PDB file of C-alpha atoms and ligand atoms in Angstrom:
ATOM      1  CA  MET A1274     -53.720  54.727  26.997  1.00  0.00           C
ATOM      2  CA  THR A1275     -50.264  53.900  25.571  1.00  0.00           C
ATOM      3  CA  LYS A1276     -50.151  50.281  24.395  1.00  0.00           C
ATOM      4  CA  VAL A1277     -46.929  48.280  24.325  1.00  0.00           C
ATOM      5  CA  LEU A1278     -46.520  44.901  22.667  1.00  0.00           C
ATOM      6  CA  VAL A1279     -43.850  42.548  24.003  1.00  0.00           C
ATOM      7  CA  ALA A1280     -43.365  40.163  21.072  1.00  0.00           C
ATOM      8  CA  THR A1281     -40.929  37.358  21.770  1.00  0.00           C
ATOM      9  CA  GLU A1282     -40.879  34.259  19.603  1.00  0.00           C
ATOM     10  CA  LYS A1283     -38.249  33.056  22.131  1.00  0.00           C
ATOM     11  CA  PRO A1284     -39.766  34.178  25.465  1.00  0.00           C
ATOM     12  CA  PHE A1285     -38.016  36.053  28.250  1.00  0.00           C
ATOM     13  CA  ALA A1286     -37.785  34.281  31.613  1.00  0.00           C
ATOM     14  CA  PRO A1287     -41.063  34.779  33.563  1.00  0.00           C
ATOM     15  CA  VAL A1288     -39.298  36.893  36.200  1.00  0.00           C
ATOM     16  CA  ALA A1289     -38.178  39.310  33.467  1.00  0.00           C
ATOM     17  CA  VAL A1290     -41.720  39.535  32.050  1.00  0.00           C
ATOM     18  CA  GLU A1291     -42.960  40.407  35.564  1.00  0.00           C
ATOM     19  CA  GLY A1292     -40.345  43.161  35.828  1.00  0.00           C
ATOM     20  CA  ILE A1293     -41.227  44.573  32.416  1.00  0.00           C
ATOM     21  CA  ARG A1294     -44.930  44.523  33.281  1.00  0.00           C
ATOM     22  CA  LYS A1295     -44.218  46.411  36.520  1.00  0.00           C
ATOM     23  CA  VAL A1296     -42.414  49.201  34.625  1.00  0.00           C
ATOM     24  CA  PHE A1297     -45.371  49.632  32.253  1.00  0.00           C
ATOM     25  CA  ASN A1298     -47.972  49.385  35.059  1.00  0.00           C
ATOM     26  CA  GLU A1299     -46.208  52.133  36.978  1.00  0.00           C
ATOM     27  CA  ALA A1300     -46.178  54.327  33.871  1.00  0.00           C
ATOM     28  CA  GLY A1301     -49.894  53.677  33.308  1.00  0.00           C
ATOM     29  CA  PHE A1302     -49.237  51.854  30.015  1.00  0.00           C
ATOM     30  CA  GLU A1303     -51.028  48.721  28.838  1.00  0.00           C
ATOM     31  CA  MET A1304     -48.765  45.749  28.081  1.00  0.00           C
ATOM     32  CA  ILE A1305     -49.745  43.036  25.617  1.00  0.00           C
ATOM     33  CA  LEU A1306     -47.687  39.840  25.640  1.00  0.00           C
ATOM     34  CA  LEU A1307     -47.190  37.747  22.498  1.00  0.00           C
ATOM     35  CA  GLU A1308     -44.840  34.899  23.373  1.00  0.00           C
ATOM     36  CA  ASN A1309     -43.849  31.752  21.518  1.00  0.00           C
ATOM     37  CA  TYR A1310     -45.710  32.761  18.394  1.00  0.00           C
ATOM     38  CA  LYS A1311     -45.147  30.555  15.362  1.00  0.00           C
ATOM     39  CA  GLU A1312     -46.366  32.609  12.397  1.00  0.00           C
ATOM     40  CA  LYS A1313     -45.533  36.088  11.170  1.00  0.00           C
ATOM     41  CA  SER A1314     -49.299  36.612  10.740  1.00  0.00           C
ATOM     42  CA  ASP A1315     -49.628  36.444  14.561  1.00  0.00           C
ATOM     43  CA  LEU A1316     -47.175  39.309  14.892  1.00  0.00           C
ATOM     44  CA  LEU A1317     -48.861  41.294  12.107  1.00  0.00           C
ATOM     45  CA  LYS A1318     -52.198  40.938  13.886  1.00  0.00           C
ATOM     46  CA  ALA A1319     -50.765  41.926  17.273  1.00  0.00           C
ATOM     47  CA  VAL A1320     -49.008  45.124  16.149  1.00  0.00           C
ATOM     48  CA  GLY A1321     -52.201  46.725  14.743  1.00  0.00           C
ATOM     49  CA  THR A1322     -52.853  49.447  17.330  1.00  0.00           C
ATOM     50  CA  VAL A1323     -49.777  49.466  19.556  1.00  0.00           C
ATOM     51  CA  ASP A1324     -47.620  52.545  20.195  1.00  0.00           C
ATOM     52  CA  ALA A1325     -44.476  50.611  21.066  1.00  0.00           C
ATOM     53  CA  ILE A1326     -42.945  47.175  20.626  1.00  0.00           C
ATOM     54  CA  ILE A1327     -40.253  45.276  22.516  1.00  0.00           C
ATOM     55  CA  ILE A1328     -38.673  42.432  20.548  1.00  0.00           C
ATOM     56  CA  ARG A1329     -35.666  40.106  20.723  1.00  0.00           C
ATOM     57  CA  SER A1330     -34.472  38.475  17.483  1.00  0.00           C
ATOM     58  CA  ASP A1331     -38.017  38.811  16.142  1.00  0.00           C
ATOM     59  CA  ILE A1332     -38.125  40.211  12.612  1.00  0.00           C
ATOM     60  CA  VAL A1333     -39.530  43.706  12.296  1.00  0.00           C
ATOM     61  CA  ASP A1334     -39.509  44.246   8.540  1.00  0.00           C
ATOM     62  CA  LYS A1335     -41.368  46.758   6.378  1.00  0.00           C
ATOM     63  CA  GLU A1336     -44.535  44.661   6.440  1.00  0.00           C
ATOM     64  CA  VAL A1337     -44.588  44.704  10.239  1.00  0.00           C
ATOM     65  CA  VAL A1338     -43.808  48.434  10.400  1.00  0.00           C
ATOM     66  CA  ASP A1339     -46.566  49.177   7.863  1.00  0.00           C
ATOM     67  CA  ALA A1340     -49.064  47.021   9.760  1.00  0.00           C
ATOM     68  CA  ALA A1341     -48.307  48.879  13.017  1.00  0.00           C
ATOM     69  CA  LYS A1342     -50.334  51.983  12.249  1.00  0.00           C
ATOM     70  CA  ALA A1343     -49.793  53.708  15.620  1.00  0.00           C
ATOM     71  CA  LEU A1344     -46.166  52.648  16.118  1.00  0.00           C
ATOM     72  CA  LYS A1345     -43.759  55.239  17.522  1.00  0.00           C
ATOM     73  CA  ILE A1346     -40.910  53.140  18.887  1.00  0.00           C
ATOM     74  CA  VAL A1347     -39.486  49.647  18.585  1.00  0.00           C
ATOM     75  CA  VAL A1348     -36.873  48.466  21.083  1.00  0.00           C
ATOM     76  CA  ARG A1349     -34.712  45.449  20.432  1.00  0.00           C
ATOM     77  CA  ALA A1350     -34.019  44.047  23.920  1.00  0.00           C
ATOM     78  CA  GLY A1351     -30.465  43.101  23.082  1.00  0.00           C
ATOM     79  CA  ALA A1352     -27.469  44.245  21.100  1.00  0.00           C
ATOM     80  CA  GLY A1353     -27.815  43.330  17.418  1.00  0.00           C
ATOM     81  CA  TYR A1354     -30.548  45.125  15.493  1.00  0.00           C
ATOM     82  CA  ASP A1355     -30.011  43.472  12.117  1.00  0.00           C
ATOM     83  CA  ASN A1356     -33.546  42.060  12.533  1.00  0.00           C
ATOM     84  CA  ILE A1357     -35.119  45.538  12.252  1.00  0.00           C
ATOM     85  CA  ASP A1358     -35.670  47.246   8.901  1.00  0.00           C
ATOM     86  CA  LEU A1359     -34.248  50.611   9.931  1.00  0.00           C
ATOM     87  CA  PRO A1360     -35.055  52.498   6.699  1.00  0.00           C
ATOM     88  CA  ALA A1361     -38.684  51.295   6.980  1.00  0.00           C
ATOM     89  CA  CYS A1362     -38.795  52.633  10.566  1.00  0.00           C
ATOM     90  CA  THR A1363     -37.205  55.943   9.587  1.00  0.00           C
ATOM     91  CA  ALA A1364     -39.595  56.371   6.658  1.00  0.00           C
ATOM     92  CA  LYS A1365     -42.531  56.078   9.053  1.00  0.00           C
ATOM     93  CA  GLY A1366     -40.971  58.252  11.772  1.00  0.00           C
ATOM     94  CA  VAL A1367     -40.572  55.241  14.069  1.00  0.00           C
ATOM     95  CA  VAL A1368     -37.638  55.355  16.511  1.00  0.00           C
ATOM     96  CA  ALA A1369     -35.630  52.127  16.731  1.00  0.00           C
ATOM     97  CA  MET A1370     -33.413  51.404  19.752  1.00  0.00           C
ATOM     98  CA  ASN A1371     -31.337  48.577  21.196  1.00  0.00           C
ATOM     99  CA  THR A1372     -30.221  47.997  24.787  1.00  0.00           C
ATOM    100  CA  PRO A1373     -26.436  47.806  24.432  1.00  0.00           C
ATOM    101  CA  GLY A1374     -24.457  45.884  27.033  1.00  0.00           C
ATOM    102  CA  GLN A1375     -27.433  44.490  28.919  1.00  0.00           C
ATOM    103  CA  ASN A1376     -27.041  40.864  27.861  1.00  0.00           C
ATOM    104  CA  SER A1377     -23.293  40.875  27.143  1.00  0.00           C
ATOM    105  CA  ASN A1378     -22.089  38.848  30.105  1.00  0.00           C
ATOM    106  CA  ALA A1379     -24.509  36.032  29.307  1.00  0.00           C
ATOM    107  CA  VAL A1380     -23.213  35.850  25.735  1.00  0.00           C
ATOM    108  CA  ALA A1381     -19.594  35.881  26.896  1.00  0.00           C
ATOM    109  CA  GLU A1382     -20.237  33.075  29.404  1.00  0.00           C
ATOM    110  CA  LEU A1383     -21.810  30.933  26.680  1.00  0.00           C
ATOM    111  CA  ALA A1384     -18.715  31.349  24.500  1.00  0.00           C
ATOM    112  CA  PHE A1385     -16.668  29.759  27.307  1.00  0.00           C
ATOM    113  CA  GLY A1386     -19.325  27.121  27.939  1.00  0.00           C
ATOM    114  CA  MET A1387     -18.940  25.978  24.338  1.00  0.00           C
ATOM    115  CA  MET A1388     -15.123  26.151  24.445  1.00  0.00           C
ATOM    116  CA  ILE A1389     -14.836  24.083  27.627  1.00  0.00           C
ATOM    117  CA  GLN A1390     -17.431  21.589  26.497  1.00  0.00           C
ATOM    118  CA  HIS A1391     -15.564  20.939  23.262  1.00  0.00           C
ATOM    119  CA  ALA A1392     -12.081  21.021  24.800  1.00  0.00           C
ATOM    120  CA  ARG A1393     -13.250  18.341  27.283  1.00  0.00           C
ATOM    121  CA  GLY A1394     -14.693  16.079  24.611  1.00  0.00           C
ATOM    122  CA  TYR A1395     -18.296  16.736  25.645  1.00  0.00           C
ATOM    123  CA  TYR A1396     -17.542  15.023  28.969  1.00  0.00           C
ATOM    124  CA  SER A1397     -17.363  11.651  27.273  1.00  0.00           C
ATOM    125  CA  GLY A1398     -14.516  10.248  29.378  1.00  0.00           C
ATOM    126  CA  LYS A1399     -11.813  10.866  26.772  1.00  0.00           C
ATOM    127  CA  SER A1400      -8.768  13.012  27.586  1.00  0.00           C
ATOM    128  CA  GLY A1401      -9.265  16.622  26.495  1.00  0.00           C
ATOM    129  CA  SER A1402      -7.324  19.884  26.571  1.00  0.00           C
ATOM    130  CA  GLU A1403      -7.216  23.028  28.702  1.00  0.00           C
ATOM    131  CA  LEU A1404      -7.790  26.690  27.882  1.00  0.00           C
ATOM    132  CA  ARG A1405      -4.966  27.886  30.119  1.00  0.00           C
ATOM    133  CA  GLY A1406      -2.007  29.246  28.143  1.00  0.00           C
ATOM    134  CA  LYS A1407      -3.874  29.195  24.820  1.00  0.00           C
ATOM    135  CA  LYS A1408      -4.079  32.331  22.689  1.00  0.00           C
ATOM    136  CA  LEU A1409      -7.579  33.761  22.339  1.00  0.00           C
ATOM    137  CA  GLY A1410      -8.347  36.396  19.708  1.00  0.00           C
ATOM    138  CA  ILE A1411     -11.360  38.607  20.316  1.00  0.00           C
ATOM    139  CA  HIS A1412     -12.702  39.861  17.005  1.00  0.00           C
ATOM    140  CA  ALA A1413     -14.383  43.157  17.955  1.00  0.00           C
ATOM    141  CA  TYR A1414     -13.806  44.553  21.402  1.00  0.00           C
ATOM    142  CA  GLY A1415     -17.272  45.848  22.276  1.00  0.00           C
ATOM    143  CA  ASN A1416     -19.512  45.031  25.226  1.00  0.00           C
ATOM    144  CA  VAL A1417     -19.368  41.245  24.759  1.00  0.00           C
ATOM    145  CA  GLY A1418     -15.704  41.246  23.764  1.00  0.00           C
ATOM    146  CA  LYS A1419     -14.771  42.975  27.027  1.00  0.00           C
ATOM    147  CA  TYR A1420     -16.509  40.332  29.132  1.00  0.00           C
ATOM    148  CA  VAL A1421     -14.873  37.615  27.039  1.00  0.00           C
ATOM    149  CA  ALA A1422     -11.477  39.156  27.797  1.00  0.00           C
ATOM    150  CA  MET A1423     -12.211  39.333  31.511  1.00  0.00           C
ATOM    151  CA  ILE A1424     -13.266  35.689  31.697  1.00  0.00           C
ATOM    152  CA  ALA A1425     -10.404  34.516  29.450  1.00  0.00           C
ATOM    153  CA  LYS A1426      -7.878  36.077  31.796  1.00  0.00           C
ATOM    154  CA  GLY A1427      -9.450  34.123  34.658  1.00  0.00           C
ATOM    155  CA  PHE A1428      -8.795  30.967  32.652  1.00  0.00           C
ATOM    156  CA  GLY A1429      -5.162  32.015  32.169  1.00  0.00           C
ATOM    157  CA  MET A1430      -5.472  32.500  28.411  1.00  0.00           C
ATOM    158  CA  GLU A1431      -3.306  34.958  26.459  1.00  0.00           C
ATOM    159  CA  VAL A1432      -5.810  37.504  25.180  1.00  0.00           C
ATOM    160  CA  TYR A1433      -5.529  39.466  21.922  1.00  0.00           C
ATOM    161  CA  ALA A1434      -8.105  41.713  20.276  1.00  0.00           C
ATOM    162  CA  PHE A1435      -8.749  43.568  17.066  1.00  0.00           C
ATOM    163  CA  ASP A1436     -11.221  46.425  16.827  1.00  0.00           C
ATOM    164  CA  PRO A1437     -10.668  49.476  14.613  1.00  0.00           C
ATOM    165  CA  PHE A1438     -13.026  51.509  16.843  1.00  0.00           C
ATOM    166  CA  VAL A1439     -11.270  50.853  20.177  1.00  0.00           C
ATOM    167  CA  THR A1440      -7.893  52.338  21.058  1.00  0.00           C
ATOM    168  CA  ALA A1441      -4.875  50.165  21.799  1.00  0.00           C
ATOM    169  CA  ASP A1442      -4.547  51.955  25.155  1.00  0.00           C
ATOM    170  CA  LYS A1443      -8.044  50.908  26.222  1.00  0.00           C
ATOM    171  CA  MET A1444      -7.250  47.279  25.408  1.00  0.00           C
ATOM    172  CA  LYS A1445      -3.901  47.454  27.214  1.00  0.00           C
ATOM    173  CA  GLN A1446      -5.630  48.857  30.330  1.00  0.00           C
ATOM    174  CA  ASP A1447      -7.709  45.659  30.341  1.00  0.00           C
ATOM    175  CA  GLY A1448      -4.587  43.498  30.000  1.00  0.00           C
ATOM    176  CA  VAL A1449      -5.437  42.661  26.396  1.00  0.00           C
ATOM    177  CA  SER A1450      -2.839  42.742  23.607  1.00  0.00           C
ATOM    178  CA  PRO A1451      -4.091  44.855  20.696  1.00  0.00           C
ATOM    179  CA  VAL A1452      -3.232  43.698  17.175  1.00  0.00           C
ATOM    180  CA  GLY A1453      -3.152  45.972  14.160  1.00  0.00           C
ATOM    181  CA  SER A1454      -5.180  43.945  11.683  1.00  0.00           C
ATOM    182  CA  VAL A1455      -7.764  41.254  11.454  1.00  0.00           C
ATOM    183  CA  GLU A1456      -5.235  39.088   9.553  1.00  0.00           C
ATOM    184  CA  GLU A1457      -2.755  39.361  12.426  1.00  0.00           C
ATOM    185  CA  LEU A1458      -5.429  38.333  14.946  1.00  0.00           C
ATOM    186  CA  TYR A1459      -6.292  35.121  13.093  1.00  0.00           C
ATOM    187  CA  LYS A1460      -2.634  34.332  12.377  1.00  0.00           C
ATOM    188  CA  THR A1461      -1.799  34.672  16.077  1.00  0.00           C
ATOM    189  CA  CYS A1462      -4.653  32.886  17.851  1.00  0.00           C
ATOM    190  CA  GLN A1463      -5.779  29.272  17.892  1.00  0.00           C
ATOM    191  CA  TYR A1464      -9.087  30.334  19.502  1.00  0.00           C
ATOM    192  CA  ILE A1465     -11.059  33.147  17.880  1.00  0.00           C
ATOM    193  CA  SER A1466     -14.250  34.514  19.437  1.00  0.00           C
ATOM    194  CA  LEU A1467     -16.429  36.511  17.046  1.00  0.00           C
ATOM    195  CA  HIS A1468     -18.237  39.635  18.220  1.00  0.00           C
ATOM    196  CA  ILE A1469     -18.746  41.643  15.042  1.00  0.00           C
ATOM    197  CA  PRO A1470     -22.242  42.800  14.093  1.00  0.00           C
ATOM    198  CA  ALA A1471     -23.893  41.578  10.881  1.00  0.00           C
ATOM    199  CA  ASN A1472     -23.939  44.468   8.423  1.00  0.00           C
ATOM    200  CA  LYS A1473     -23.010  45.269   4.813  1.00  0.00           C
ATOM    201  CA  GLU A1474     -19.289  45.322   5.611  1.00  0.00           C
ATOM    202  CA  THR A1475     -19.130  42.189   7.749  1.00  0.00           C
ATOM    203  CA  LYS A1476     -21.515  39.731   6.059  1.00  0.00           C
ATOM    204  CA  GLY A1477     -19.531  36.819   4.595  1.00  0.00           C
ATOM    205  CA  SER A1478     -16.281  38.419   5.762  1.00  0.00           C
ATOM    206  CA  ILE A1479     -14.969  35.432   7.756  1.00  0.00           C
ATOM    207  CA  GLY A1480     -13.739  32.940   5.217  1.00  0.00           C
ATOM    208  CA  TYR A1481     -10.992  30.748   3.816  1.00  0.00           C
ATOM    209  CA  ALA A1482      -7.941  33.012   4.050  1.00  0.00           C
ATOM    210  CA  LEU A1483      -8.501  34.073   7.656  1.00  0.00           C
ATOM    211  CA  LEU A1484      -9.478  30.642   8.952  1.00  0.00           C
ATOM    212  CA  MET A1485      -6.677  28.820   7.130  1.00  0.00           C
ATOM    213  CA  SER A1486      -4.148  31.188   8.713  1.00  0.00           C
ATOM    214  CA  MET A1487      -5.062  30.177  12.301  1.00  0.00           C
ATOM    215  CA  PRO A1488      -2.458  28.143  14.227  1.00  0.00           C
ATOM    216  CA  LYS A1489      -3.276  24.448  14.794  1.00  0.00           C
ATOM    217  CA  PRO A1490      -5.486  23.210  16.343  1.00  0.00           C
ATOM    218  CA  ALA A1491      -7.942  25.997  15.511  1.00  0.00           C
ATOM    219  CA  THR A1492     -11.322  26.744  17.071  1.00  0.00           C
ATOM    220  CA  LEU A1493     -13.722  29.418  15.836  1.00  0.00           C
ATOM    221  CA  VAL A1494     -16.390  30.440  18.348  1.00  0.00           C
ATOM    222  CA  ASN A1495     -19.389  32.318  16.991  1.00  0.00           C
ATOM    223  CA  THR A1496     -21.848  33.902  19.390  1.00  0.00           C
ATOM    224  CA  ALA A1497     -22.473  36.713  16.892  1.00  0.00           C
ATOM    225  CA  ARG A1498     -24.392  36.033  13.650  1.00  0.00           C
ATOM    226  CA  LYS A1499     -24.190  33.206  11.116  1.00  0.00           C
ATOM    227  CA  GLU A1500     -24.278  35.743   8.267  1.00  0.00           C
ATOM    228  CA  VAL A1501     -20.744  36.956   9.008  1.00  0.00           C
ATOM    229  CA  ILE A1502     -19.376  33.569   7.929  1.00  0.00           C
ATOM    230  CA  ASN A1503     -18.756  32.669   4.292  1.00  0.00           C
ATOM    231  CA  GLU A1504     -20.173  29.154   4.581  1.00  0.00           C
ATOM    232  CA  ALA A1505     -18.910  27.826   1.230  1.00  0.00           C
ATOM    233  CA  GLU A1506     -15.393  28.752   2.365  1.00  0.00           C
ATOM    234  CA  LEU A1507     -16.041  27.396   5.868  1.00  0.00           C
ATOM    235  CA  LEU A1508     -16.800  23.987   4.324  1.00  0.00           C
ATOM    236  CA  LYS A1509     -13.576  24.177   2.327  1.00  0.00           C
ATOM    237  CA  VAL A1510     -11.648  24.833   5.557  1.00  0.00           C
ATOM    238  CA  PHE A1511     -13.317  21.824   7.235  1.00  0.00           C
ATOM    239  CA  GLU A1512     -12.304  19.747   4.233  1.00  0.00           C
ATOM    240  CA  GLU A1513      -8.656  20.888   4.190  1.00  0.00           C
ATOM    241  CA  ARG A1514      -7.937  21.174   7.923  1.00  0.00           C
ATOM    242  CA  LYS A1515      -8.712  18.187  10.116  1.00  0.00           C
ATOM    243  CA  ASP A1516      -7.875  20.274  13.205  1.00  0.00           C
ATOM    244  CA  PHE A1517     -10.482  22.974  12.540  1.00  0.00           C
ATOM    245  CA  VAL A1518     -13.456  23.216  14.913  1.00  0.00           C
ATOM    246  CA  TYR A1519     -16.518  25.499  14.733  1.00  0.00           C
ATOM    247  CA  LEU A1520     -18.610  26.187  17.851  1.00  0.00           C
ATOM    248  CA  SER A1521     -21.615  28.382  17.264  1.00  0.00           C
ATOM    249  CA  ASP A1522     -24.694  29.781  18.955  1.00  0.00           C
ATOM    250  CA  VAL A1523     -26.293  30.129  15.532  1.00  0.00           C
ATOM    251  CA  GLU A1524     -26.813  27.075  13.364  1.00  0.00           C
ATOM    252  CA  ALA A1525     -25.103  27.331   9.994  1.00  0.00           C
ATOM    253  CA  ASP A1526     -27.172  26.891   6.837  1.00  0.00           C
ATOM    254  CA  CYS A1527     -24.618  24.258   5.772  1.00  0.00           C
ATOM    255  CA  ARG A1528     -25.490  22.082   8.812  1.00  0.00           C
ATOM    256  CA  PRO A1529     -26.565  19.116   6.610  1.00  0.00           C
ATOM    257  CA  GLU A1530     -23.116  18.986   4.928  1.00  0.00           C
ATOM    258  CA  LEU A1531     -21.392  19.322   8.300  1.00  0.00           C
ATOM    259  CA  ASP A1532     -23.531  16.516   9.744  1.00  0.00           C
ATOM    260  CA  GLU A1533     -22.687  14.311   6.819  1.00  0.00           C
ATOM    261  CA  LYS A1534     -18.924  14.828   6.693  1.00  0.00           C
ATOM    262  CA  PHE A1535     -17.540  16.500   9.796  1.00  0.00           C
ATOM    263  CA  LYS A1536     -19.257  14.993  12.850  1.00  0.00           C
ATOM    264  CA  GLY A1537     -17.541  15.824  16.143  1.00  0.00           C
ATOM    265  CA  ARG A1538     -15.843  18.944  14.794  1.00  0.00           C
ATOM    266  CA  PHE A1539     -18.715  21.393  15.263  1.00  0.00           C
ATOM    267  CA  PHE A1540     -21.379  22.288  17.793  1.00  0.00           C
ATOM    268  CA  PHE A1541     -24.566  24.334  17.508  1.00  0.00           C
ATOM    269  CA  THR A1542     -26.914  25.297  20.327  1.00  0.00           C
ATOM    270  CA  ALA A1543     -30.510  24.135  19.857  1.00  0.00           C
ATOM    271  CA  LYS A1544     -31.701  27.734  19.637  1.00  0.00           C
ATOM    272  CA  LYS A1545     -29.770  30.993  20.015  1.00  0.00           C
ATOM    273  CA  MET A1546     -28.898  30.733  23.721  1.00  0.00           C
ATOM    274  CA  GLY A1547     -26.291  33.459  24.264  1.00  0.00           C
ATOM    275  CA  ALA A1548     -28.658  35.887  25.943  1.00  0.00           C
ATOM    276  CA  GLN A1549     -30.987  33.243  27.320  1.00  0.00           C
ATOM    277  CA  THR A1550     -30.432  33.746  31.058  1.00  0.00           C
ATOM    278  CA  GLU A1551     -32.751  35.199  33.669  1.00  0.00           C
ATOM    279  CA  GLU A1552     -30.214  37.919  34.370  1.00  0.00           C
ATOM    280  CA  ALA A1553     -29.818  38.957  30.729  1.00  0.00           C
ATOM    281  CA  ASN A1554     -33.588  38.832  30.169  1.00  0.00           C
ATOM    282  CA  ILE A1555     -34.174  41.013  33.234  1.00  0.00           C
ATOM    283  CA  ASN A1556     -31.412  43.471  32.292  1.00  0.00           C
ATOM    284  CA  ALA A1557     -32.312  43.831  28.609  1.00  0.00           C
ATOM    285  CA  GLY A1558     -36.110  43.561  28.992  1.00  0.00           C
ATOM    286  CA  ILE A1559     -36.418  46.065  31.823  1.00  0.00           C
ATOM    287  CA  ALA A1560     -33.917  48.464  30.209  1.00  0.00           C
ATOM    288  CA  GLY A1561     -36.039  48.286  27.037  1.00  0.00           C
ATOM    289  CA  ALA A1562     -39.219  48.976  29.018  1.00  0.00           C
ATOM    290  CA  HIS A1563     -37.652  52.042  30.680  1.00  0.00           C
ATOM    291  CA  GLN A1564     -36.415  53.274  27.295  1.00  0.00           C
ATOM    292  CA  ILE A1565     -39.962  53.098  25.940  1.00  0.00           C
ATOM    293  CA  VAL A1566     -41.425  54.917  28.950  1.00  0.00           C
ATOM    294  CA  ASN A1567     -38.734  57.624  28.794  1.00  0.00           C
ATOM    295  CA  PHE A1568     -39.256  58.086  25.065  1.00  0.00           C
ATOM    296  CA  ILE A1569     -43.073  58.231  25.216  1.00  0.00           C
ATOM    297  CA  LEU A1570     -43.232  60.474  28.309  1.00  0.00           C
ATOM    298  CA  LYS A1571     -40.101  62.619  27.853  1.00  0.00           C
ATOM    299  CA  GLY A1572     -39.002  62.199  24.238  1.00  0.00           C
ATOM    300  CA  ASP A1573     -35.690  60.652  25.374  1.00  0.00           C
ATOM    301  CA  LYS A1574     -34.002  59.126  22.314  1.00  0.00           C
ATOM    302  CA  THR A1575     -30.851  57.752  23.977  1.00  0.00           C
ATOM    303  CA  PHE A1576     -29.925  54.463  22.277  1.00  0.00           C
ATOM    304  CA  GLN A1577     -31.723  55.342  19.038  1.00  0.00           C
ATOM    305  CA  VAL A1578     -30.055  53.403  16.212  1.00  0.00           C
ATOM    306  CA  ASN A1579     -31.851  54.873  13.157  1.00  0.00           C
ATOM    307  CA  LYS A1580     -30.603  58.448  13.393  1.00  0.00           C
TER     308      LYS A1580
HETATM  309  C1  3PG B   5     -28.289  40.093  20.784  1.00  0.00           C
HETATM  310  O1  3PG B   5     -28.073  40.592  19.677  1.00  0.00           O
HETATM  311  O2  3PG B   5     -28.533  40.789  21.782  1.00  0.00           O
HETATM  312  C2  3PG B   5     -28.180  38.601  20.966  1.00  0.00           C
HETATM  313  O3  3PG B   5     -27.960  37.967  19.750  1.00  0.00           O
HETATM  314  C3  3PG B   5     -29.340  37.983  21.719  1.00  0.00           C
HETATM  315  O4  3PG B   5     -30.448  37.662  20.926  1.00  0.00           O
HETATM  316  P1  3PG B   5     -31.794  37.085  21.568  1.00  0.00           P
HETATM  317  O5  3PG B   5     -32.440  38.176  22.341  1.00  0.00           O
HETATM  318  O6  3PG B   5     -32.624  36.628  20.407  1.00  0.00           O
HETATM  319  O7  3PG B   5     -31.445  35.934  22.452  1.00  0.00           O
END
């Protein structure tokens, strides 16, 4: 019998787990659930004999791939797959997939949750500011970026985007103003929402020059990955610009320095919360389950990311 491990250090909503289980039951697969685990050794133990794994931000490195002797497929229920060692998967003939778009709306809504919360002074009673009429720059116009644009227009923001892989026409159709360079985006917009993946090209790419060029008062919203930020330069920007604010769904490594010197000018969620909604869990988890069933039963490799 095909065995599938659902390994989620940050669990899916129960209703999503039920839905995932139903997909595997109907396919005649066995599902093993490892939720809330604290140690990597728990994951290493659990992967021993499974054919497939569904994960979220859980780390599937070479050690995990090597320990999973029967593994054929690993599906990241979500967008970013920087937590999977793709070469290790490829070397072992393991297919790696993500579930693009399935949790995008949840991430986009959180970006606005953080913006509103900060603009309104964390509901403390003090006078705040509005999003209407402000310029928002969407850095990477993929699945999340598109939802961000849609919501921003509802708020009456002026929406700009930069993405070398999306045509200007496509952006214009969505009522978004395309800009020709990343520099122009930051120079134009006092709000920037980050949606770039973390990879060799992007890691540490958001730093001093870009952030210093933003119009005042500037707010950087990060629902992507902390690794894309050059944190030494971020601290320098905090130091030199009293108007600069950083709102992030991923706690920066430099949190202690921020706590010490820049209280009130940053916000971090307690745990990565962007995709933490019932709807996103259902969409991404069940899509991942179907992808596993279709791959095991029919060899369908749609959404493979280690080609
Ligand atoms: C993603 O890449 O899909 C998001 O960062 C969500 O991550 P999560 O599944 O760990 O919440």
